[in-house]
Short mmCIF file of C-alpha atoms and ligand atoms in Angstrom, two decimals:
data_model
loop_
_atom_site.label_atom_id
_atom_site.label_comp_id
_atom_site.label_asym_id
_atom_site.label_seq_id
_atom_site.Cartn_x
_atom_site.Cartn_y
_atom_site.Cartn_z
CA MET A 493 122.33 80.45 44.49
CA SER A 494 122.39 80.96 47.95
CA ALA A 495 119.71 81.21 49.66
CA LEU A 496 121.76 84.15 52.17
CA ASP A 497 122.54 85.35 48.04
CA ALA A 498 118.69 85.78 47.28
CA ALA A 499 118.08 87.80 50.26
CA ARG A 500 120.40 90.47 49.88
CA SER A 501 119.42 90.39 46.39
CA ASP A 502 115.96 90.65 47.02
CA LEU A 503 116.34 93.26 49.31
CA ARG A 504 119.02 95.67 46.58
CA GLY A 505 115.42 94.74 44.53
CA ARG A 506 112.32 96.76 46.60
CA LEU A 507 115.35 99.05 47.45
CA LEU A 508 116.10 100.08 43.62
CA ALA A 509 112.57 99.23 43.33
CA ASP A 510 110.74 101.43 45.14
CA GLY A 511 112.90 103.86 44.10
CA VAL A 512 114.70 104.60 47.53
CA LEU A 513 118.38 104.26 46.23
CA ILE A 514 119.89 104.33 42.55
CA ASP A 515 121.94 101.47 40.65
CA LEU A 516 125.16 104.36 39.38
CA GLY A 517 125.87 100.18 37.99
CA SER A 518 128.59 99.07 39.86
CA PRO A 519 128.22 97.35 42.99
CA GLY A 520 127.54 98.72 46.70
CA LEU A 521 127.58 102.28 44.88
CA TYR A 522 124.28 103.78 45.30
CA GLY A 523 122.74 107.37 44.36
CA ARG A 524 120.33 108.48 46.72
CA THR A 525 116.42 109.03 46.77
CA GLY A 526 113.90 112.23 48.77
CA VAL A 527 113.22 108.90 51.36
CA PHE A 528 116.18 107.77 51.39
CA GLU A 529 117.88 111.14 52.38
CA ARG A 530 114.55 112.01 54.68
CA VAL A 531 115.50 108.71 56.36
CA TYR A 532 119.51 108.40 57.06
CA ALA A 533 118.75 112.40 57.96
CA ALA A 534 116.53 111.21 60.89
CA VAL A 535 118.46 108.06 61.66
CA ASP A 536 121.44 110.78 61.26
CA ALA A 537 120.11 112.85 64.70
CA ALA A 538 119.15 110.07 67.28
CA ALA A 539 122.24 109.34 66.69
CA VAL A 540 122.86 112.95 67.26
CA ARG A 541 120.38 112.91 70.17
CA SER A 542 121.72 109.40 71.57
CA GLN A 543 125.73 111.48 72.84
CA ALA A 544 124.44 114.86 73.99
CA ASP A 545 125.35 114.14 77.13
CA LEU A 546 128.80 113.15 76.45
CA ASP A 547 129.55 117.26 75.00
CA ALA A 548 132.00 115.84 72.72
CA GLU A 549 134.35 118.88 69.66
CA VAL A 550 132.94 118.85 66.23
CA LEU A 551 135.26 117.58 63.38
CA ARG A 552 134.45 116.90 60.06
CA PHE A 553 136.84 116.12 57.45
CA PRO A 554 137.28 114.97 53.30
CA PRO A 555 136.93 111.84 51.65
CA VAL A 556 140.19 111.27 51.78
CA GLU A 557 143.47 111.54 54.48
CA PRO A 558 147.25 112.58 53.64
CA LEU A 559 149.24 109.45 53.22
CA ALA A 560 151.26 109.86 56.25
CA ALA A 561 148.16 110.31 58.39
CA PHE A 562 147.06 107.19 56.66
CA GLU A 563 150.29 105.25 57.32
CA ARG A 564 150.51 105.23 61.04
CA THR A 565 147.29 103.70 61.24
CA ASP A 566 148.63 100.59 60.68
CA TYR A 567 145.35 99.94 58.01
CA ILE A 568 147.31 98.11 54.92
CA ALA A 569 148.49 96.05 57.59
CA SER A 570 145.35 94.58 58.46
CA PHE A 571 143.25 95.82 56.11
CA PRO A 572 145.14 95.91 52.87
CA ASP A 573 142.22 94.47 51.10
CA LEU A 574 139.92 96.83 52.32
CA ALA A 575 141.82 100.01 51.21
CA ALA A 576 142.09 102.06 48.11
CA SER A 577 144.19 104.75 47.04
CA ILE A 578 143.61 108.71 44.72
CA SER A 579 145.76 108.39 41.44
CA GLY A 580 146.88 111.51 38.99
CA PHE A 581 148.20 112.27 35.27
CA THR A 582 151.35 113.63 36.74
CA GLY A 583 152.86 112.65 32.88
CA ASP A 584 153.53 114.67 29.62
CA ASP A 585 152.22 115.04 26.52
CA ARG A 586 153.53 111.65 25.04
CA THR A 587 152.76 110.17 27.78
CA HIS A 588 149.30 111.64 27.57
CA ARG A 589 148.73 110.90 23.41
CA ALA A 590 149.66 106.68 24.86
CA LEU A 591 146.49 106.99 27.75
CA LEU A 592 144.53 108.69 24.37
CA ALA A 593 145.61 105.99 21.88
CA ALA A 594 145.46 102.73 24.54
CA ARG A 595 141.96 104.42 25.98
CA GLU A 596 140.70 104.58 21.51
CA ARG A 597 141.43 101.07 21.12
CA GLY A 598 139.18 100.00 24.76
CA GLU A 599 142.57 99.83 26.99
CA ARG A 600 142.52 100.47 30.77
CA TRP A 601 143.75 103.91 30.20
CA GLU A 602 143.94 104.79 34.26
CA THR A 603 147.29 102.79 34.77
CA PHE A 604 148.66 105.27 33.54
CA LEU A 605 148.33 107.17 36.79
CA GLU A 606 150.12 107.17 39.64
CA PRO A 607 149.92 107.16 42.90
CA ALA A 608 149.25 110.52 44.51
CA ASP A 609 150.09 110.98 48.30
CA LEU A 610 146.63 110.75 49.56
CA MET A 611 143.96 107.30 50.66
CA LEU A 612 140.30 107.39 50.17
CA THR A 613 138.83 107.12 54.82
CA PRO A 614 138.29 103.99 55.77
CA ALA A 615 136.86 105.44 59.03
CA VAL A 616 135.78 108.47 60.46
CA CYS A 617 138.58 108.67 63.54
CA HIS A 618 141.91 108.34 61.47
CA PRO A 619 142.43 112.17 61.09
CA VAL A 620 141.79 112.09 64.66
CA TYR A 621 144.23 111.07 66.26
CA GLY A 622 147.55 112.59 64.48
CA LEU A 623 145.49 116.71 65.19
CA ILE A 624 145.24 115.97 69.23
CA GLY A 625 149.15 116.60 70.17
CA ASP A 626 151.37 115.21 72.86
CA THR A 627 148.73 114.62 75.61
CA VAL A 628 145.77 113.83 76.58
CA PRO A 629 143.75 116.82 79.12
CA GLU A 630 142.45 114.73 82.57
CA GLY A 631 139.00 113.21 82.06
CA GLY A 632 139.91 112.82 78.62
CA ARG A 633 138.50 114.91 74.72
CA ALA A 634 135.40 112.91 73.54
CA PHE A 635 134.43 113.86 69.54
CA ASP A 636 131.67 114.25 66.57
CA ILE A 637 132.92 112.76 63.65
CA VAL A 638 130.76 112.14 61.24
CA GLY A 639 131.90 111.97 56.95
CA ASP A 640 132.69 109.27 53.85
CA SER A 641 134.23 106.14 54.41
CA PHE A 642 135.65 104.30 51.38
CA ARG A 643 136.24 99.98 51.46
CA ARG A 644 136.73 98.62 48.09
CA GLU A 645 135.11 95.21 49.17
CA PRO A 646 132.33 95.50 46.23
CA SER A 647 129.22 93.60 46.68
CA LEU A 648 125.65 93.57 45.92
CA ASP A 649 124.11 93.69 49.69
CA PRO A 650 122.48 96.67 49.65
CA MET A 651 124.14 96.48 53.23
CA ARG A 652 127.69 96.27 51.97
CA LEU A 653 127.81 99.58 50.76
CA GLN A 654 131.85 100.18 48.99
CA ALA A 655 131.07 104.17 49.64
CA PHE A 656 128.96 104.89 52.93
CA HIS A 657 129.02 107.31 56.31
CA MET A 658 130.07 106.19 60.06
CA HIS A 659 128.83 108.71 62.48
CA GLU A 660 131.24 108.09 65.47
CA PHE A 661 131.97 109.17 68.92
CA VAL A 662 135.62 108.42 69.99
CA HIS A 663 137.20 109.27 73.52
CA VAL A 664 140.50 109.44 73.96
CA GLY A 665 142.04 109.39 77.09
CA THR A 666 143.36 107.03 79.59
CA PRO A 667 142.50 103.11 80.08
CA GLU A 668 139.81 103.21 82.51
CA SER A 669 137.94 106.00 80.46
CA ALA A 670 138.44 104.60 77.41
CA LYS A 671 137.03 101.12 78.31
CA ALA A 672 133.93 102.92 80.03
CA HIS A 673 133.33 105.63 77.46
CA ARG A 674 132.95 102.10 75.12
CA ASP A 675 130.32 99.39 78.36
CA GLY A 676 129.14 102.48 79.77
CA ARG A 677 127.32 103.41 75.99
CA ILE A 678 126.17 100.42 74.73
CA PRO A 679 122.91 100.02 76.58
CA GLY A 680 122.02 102.97 75.19
CA MET A 681 123.16 102.81 71.74
CA ARG A 682 121.47 99.08 71.97
CA ALA A 683 118.14 100.76 73.83
CA LEU A 684 118.50 103.38 70.81
CA LEU A 685 118.62 100.88 68.02
CA GLU A 686 115.22 99.11 69.21
CA SER A 687 113.27 102.33 70.04
CA PHE A 688 113.54 102.51 65.69
CA GLY A 689 112.07 98.71 66.26
CA LEU A 690 114.59 96.76 65.02
CA ALA A 691 115.41 93.71 66.68
CA ILE A 692 119.50 93.85 67.96
CA ASP A 693 121.77 91.21 68.92
CA VAL A 694 124.95 93.54 71.35
CA VAL A 695 127.83 90.40 70.38
CA PRO A 696 131.95 89.91 70.10
CA ALA A 697 133.25 91.52 66.20
CA ASN A 698 135.35 88.94 64.61
CA ASP A 699 137.13 91.32 61.54
CA PRO A 700 138.27 89.56 59.32
CA PHE A 701 142.09 90.90 59.24
CA PHE A 702 144.02 89.77 56.15
CA GLY A 703 146.73 87.14 55.98
CA ARG A 704 147.99 85.22 58.85
CA VAL A 705 149.12 87.97 60.22
CA GLY A 706 145.22 88.66 59.69
CA GLN A 707 144.44 85.81 62.27
CA MET A 708 146.41 86.78 64.91
CA LEU A 709 144.83 89.85 65.05
CA ALA A 710 141.43 88.34 64.58
CA ARG A 711 141.70 86.15 67.74
CA ASN A 712 143.03 88.34 69.79
CA GLN A 713 139.85 90.56 68.58
CA VAL A 714 138.38 87.94 69.94
CA GLU A 715 140.12 87.14 73.38
CA GLN A 716 140.33 90.30 74.60
CA SER A 717 136.57 90.99 73.79
CA LEU A 718 137.64 94.91 71.95
CA LYS A 719 134.32 94.75 69.74
CA TYR A 720 131.75 94.22 70.41
CA GLU A 721 128.32 95.08 67.39
CA PHE A 722 124.78 96.08 67.06
CA VAL A 723 123.31 93.03 64.16
CA THR A 724 119.94 92.98 62.89
CA PRO A 725 118.22 90.22 61.08
CA VAL A 726 118.10 92.16 58.51
CA HIS A 727 118.15 89.64 54.83
CA GLY A 728 115.49 86.57 57.69
CA PRO A 729 115.86 84.71 60.35
CA ASP A 730 117.63 81.98 58.13
CA HIS A 731 120.46 84.81 57.87
CA ASP A 732 123.50 85.96 59.69
CA ALA A 733 122.48 89.39 61.35
CA THR A 734 124.03 92.41 59.91
CA ALA A 735 126.61 94.96 61.61
CA ILE A 736 124.20 98.18 62.02
CA ALA A 737 127.11 99.58 64.05
CA SER A 738 129.62 98.98 66.57
CA ALA A 739 131.47 99.54 69.92
CA ASN A 740 135.66 99.81 69.57
CA LEU A 741 137.92 99.76 72.56
CA HIS A 742 141.51 100.43 71.08
CA GLU A 743 143.60 100.03 73.66
CA ASP A 744 146.44 101.80 72.94
CA HIS A 745 145.98 101.30 69.66
CA PHE A 746 146.71 104.75 68.51
CA GLY A 747 148.21 106.01 71.27
CA THR A 748 150.98 104.58 70.74
CA ALA A 749 150.66 105.24 66.87
CA PHE A 750 150.14 108.56 67.30
CA GLY A 751 152.43 109.86 70.57
CA LEU A 752 149.19 110.06 72.84
CA ARG A 753 150.04 110.35 75.94
CA THR A 754 147.34 111.10 79.89
CA THR A 755 148.56 113.66 82.11
CA ASP A 756 150.79 111.49 84.09
CA GLY A 757 152.58 109.50 80.91
CA GLU A 758 150.86 106.98 80.32
CA VAL A 759 150.05 105.62 76.53
CA ALA A 760 146.55 107.11 76.07
CA HIS A 761 143.98 104.31 75.07
CA SER A 762 140.83 105.21 72.32
CA ALA A 763 137.40 103.61 72.12
CA CYS A 764 134.94 105.10 68.85
CA LEU A 765 130.83 104.45 68.61
CA ALA A 766 130.15 103.90 65.30
CA PHE A 767 126.81 104.29 63.74
CA GLY A 768 126.26 103.54 60.51
CA LEU A 769 123.52 105.53 58.77
CA GLU A 770 123.37 103.77 55.86
CA ARG A 771 123.08 100.00 57.19
CA ILE A 772 120.63 101.47 59.86
CA THR A 773 119.09 103.25 57.14
CA ILE A 774 118.49 100.43 54.59
CA ALA A 775 117.30 97.98 57.94
CA LEU A 776 114.57 100.78 59.12
CA PHE A 777 112.88 100.06 54.90
CA ALA A 778 113.88 96.55 55.41
CA ALA A 779 111.48 96.18 58.86
CA HIS A 780 108.99 98.94 58.30
CA GLY A 781 108.56 99.05 53.83
CA THR A 782 109.66 101.98 52.22
CA ASP A 783 106.93 104.19 52.91
CA PRO A 784 108.11 105.60 56.56
CA ASP A 785 104.49 107.40 56.92
CA ARG A 786 103.46 103.99 57.34
CA TRP A 787 105.66 103.33 59.25
CA THR A 788 103.86 102.75 63.30
CA SER A 789 104.31 106.25 65.26
CA ASP A 790 106.59 104.99 67.74
CA VAL A 791 108.97 104.30 65.35
CA ARG A 792 108.04 107.98 63.68
CA ALA A 793 108.27 109.60 67.79
CA ALA A 794 111.84 107.84 68.04
CA LEU A 795 113.15 109.28 64.72
CA ALA A 796 111.52 112.66 65.32
CA LEU A 797 110.38 112.12 61.92
P1 ATP B 486 130.71 93.69 59.21
O1 ATP B 486 131.69 93.73 59.63
O2 ATP B 486 129.76 94.30 58.27
O3 ATP B 486 132.48 94.16 57.41
P2 ATP B 486 132.54 96.63 59.96
O4 ATP B 486 133.17 95.37 61.14
O5 ATP B 486 133.33 96.10 59.45
O6 ATP B 486 131.40 95.63 59.53
P3 ATP B 486 133.37 98.96 61.15
O7 ATP B 486 134.50 98.41 60.82
O8 ATP B 486 132.77 98.35 62.30
O9 ATP B 486 132.01 97.78 60.61
O10 ATP B 486 132.44 100.88 61.08
C1 ATP B 486 131.03 100.77 61.16
C2 ATP B 486 129.95 100.63 61.11
O11 ATP B 486 130.03 100.97 59.61
C3 ATP B 486 129.77 99.23 60.64
O12 ATP B 486 129.41 98.49 62.16
C4 ATP B 486 128.47 99.51 59.89
O13 ATP B 486 127.47 99.55 60.95
C5 ATP B 486 129.69 100.58 58.31
N1 ATP B 486 129.87 99.62 57.67
C6 ATP B 486 131.45 98.80 58.14
N2 ATP B 486 131.29 98.76 56.38
C7 ATP B 486 130.34 98.80 55.51
C8 ATP B 486 130.14 99.24 54.07
N3 ATP B 486 130.79 98.17 53.81
N4 ATP B 486 129.15 99.83 53.55
C9 ATP B 486 128.04 100.21 54.83
N5 ATP B 486 128.17 99.97 55.87
C10 ATP B 486 129.37 100.13 56.58
ZN1 ZN B 487 136.33 104.81 65.40
MG1 MG B 488 134.11 94.80 57.27
#
């Protein structure tokens, strides 16, 4: 086992042993206990307070999205390895008997299910772009969206979950207003995370876009500085720090895909700030221990705990 894997497994072991998380028997899937929920709720509330001046429209969505909406985001082109779909049983009695026989033999029976036209949502802002209509009003629109994200990336690192939540603050407007949303809010996000007693660096992100075309997209992301991550060294100073939040400029990606225009007829641009709620919560447990009552008064005050 590498030193990094040992550090990950050590943190995971501590969170399980101290009753913060409950192992559900599949990597990256956990139940949460009261102490986790207490800190998680405080993190989310602090994130919301920090963006209150945005006066964002609150929207909430289910954990699945229609295939047609998923299609338009082009996610399957960039991250097919992370995508996951819902399947259902559509067979007749005979197929059901075959399913049960396979199950009886100890075989995988889910192969008898058919893909439904539903995808698990990988990023919570996805459903919003289809709801905006053709034209974004003067000044743009801001949205407050929190919800479930699913990414098929099983891992024993407790910072890398398959099912998690992000709280996003999205802006759709002109190229200038989208960039201002992304850049103008980075210092405040950093200050918020630092007020939690976390060591934060803001670094350009390099997402693992899939395949050969993906290498080009990844290069473009770095060269154009499209995305910044707020990283903290949760596995110790010897290992790469982990992203607990991000600030992402999509440029015209969603504007083009969803046919969004500004009042002057240009393609709308968008940007989003994402707080990774489980990652921030776990980073707090890693930095300060698993008993929030023993955290310093500064940290508890910042979290209103
Ligand atoms: P990473 O580079 O670590 O895979 P990401 O770049 O894929 O993260 P984003 O797509 O920017 O992450 O998602 C926004 C935020 O959601 C991240 O900053 C992180 O805090 C959180 N997040 C992303 N993937 C996971 C995951 N698998 N488990 C828990 N939180 C996650
Ligand atoms: Zn987003
Ligand atoms: Mg990722």
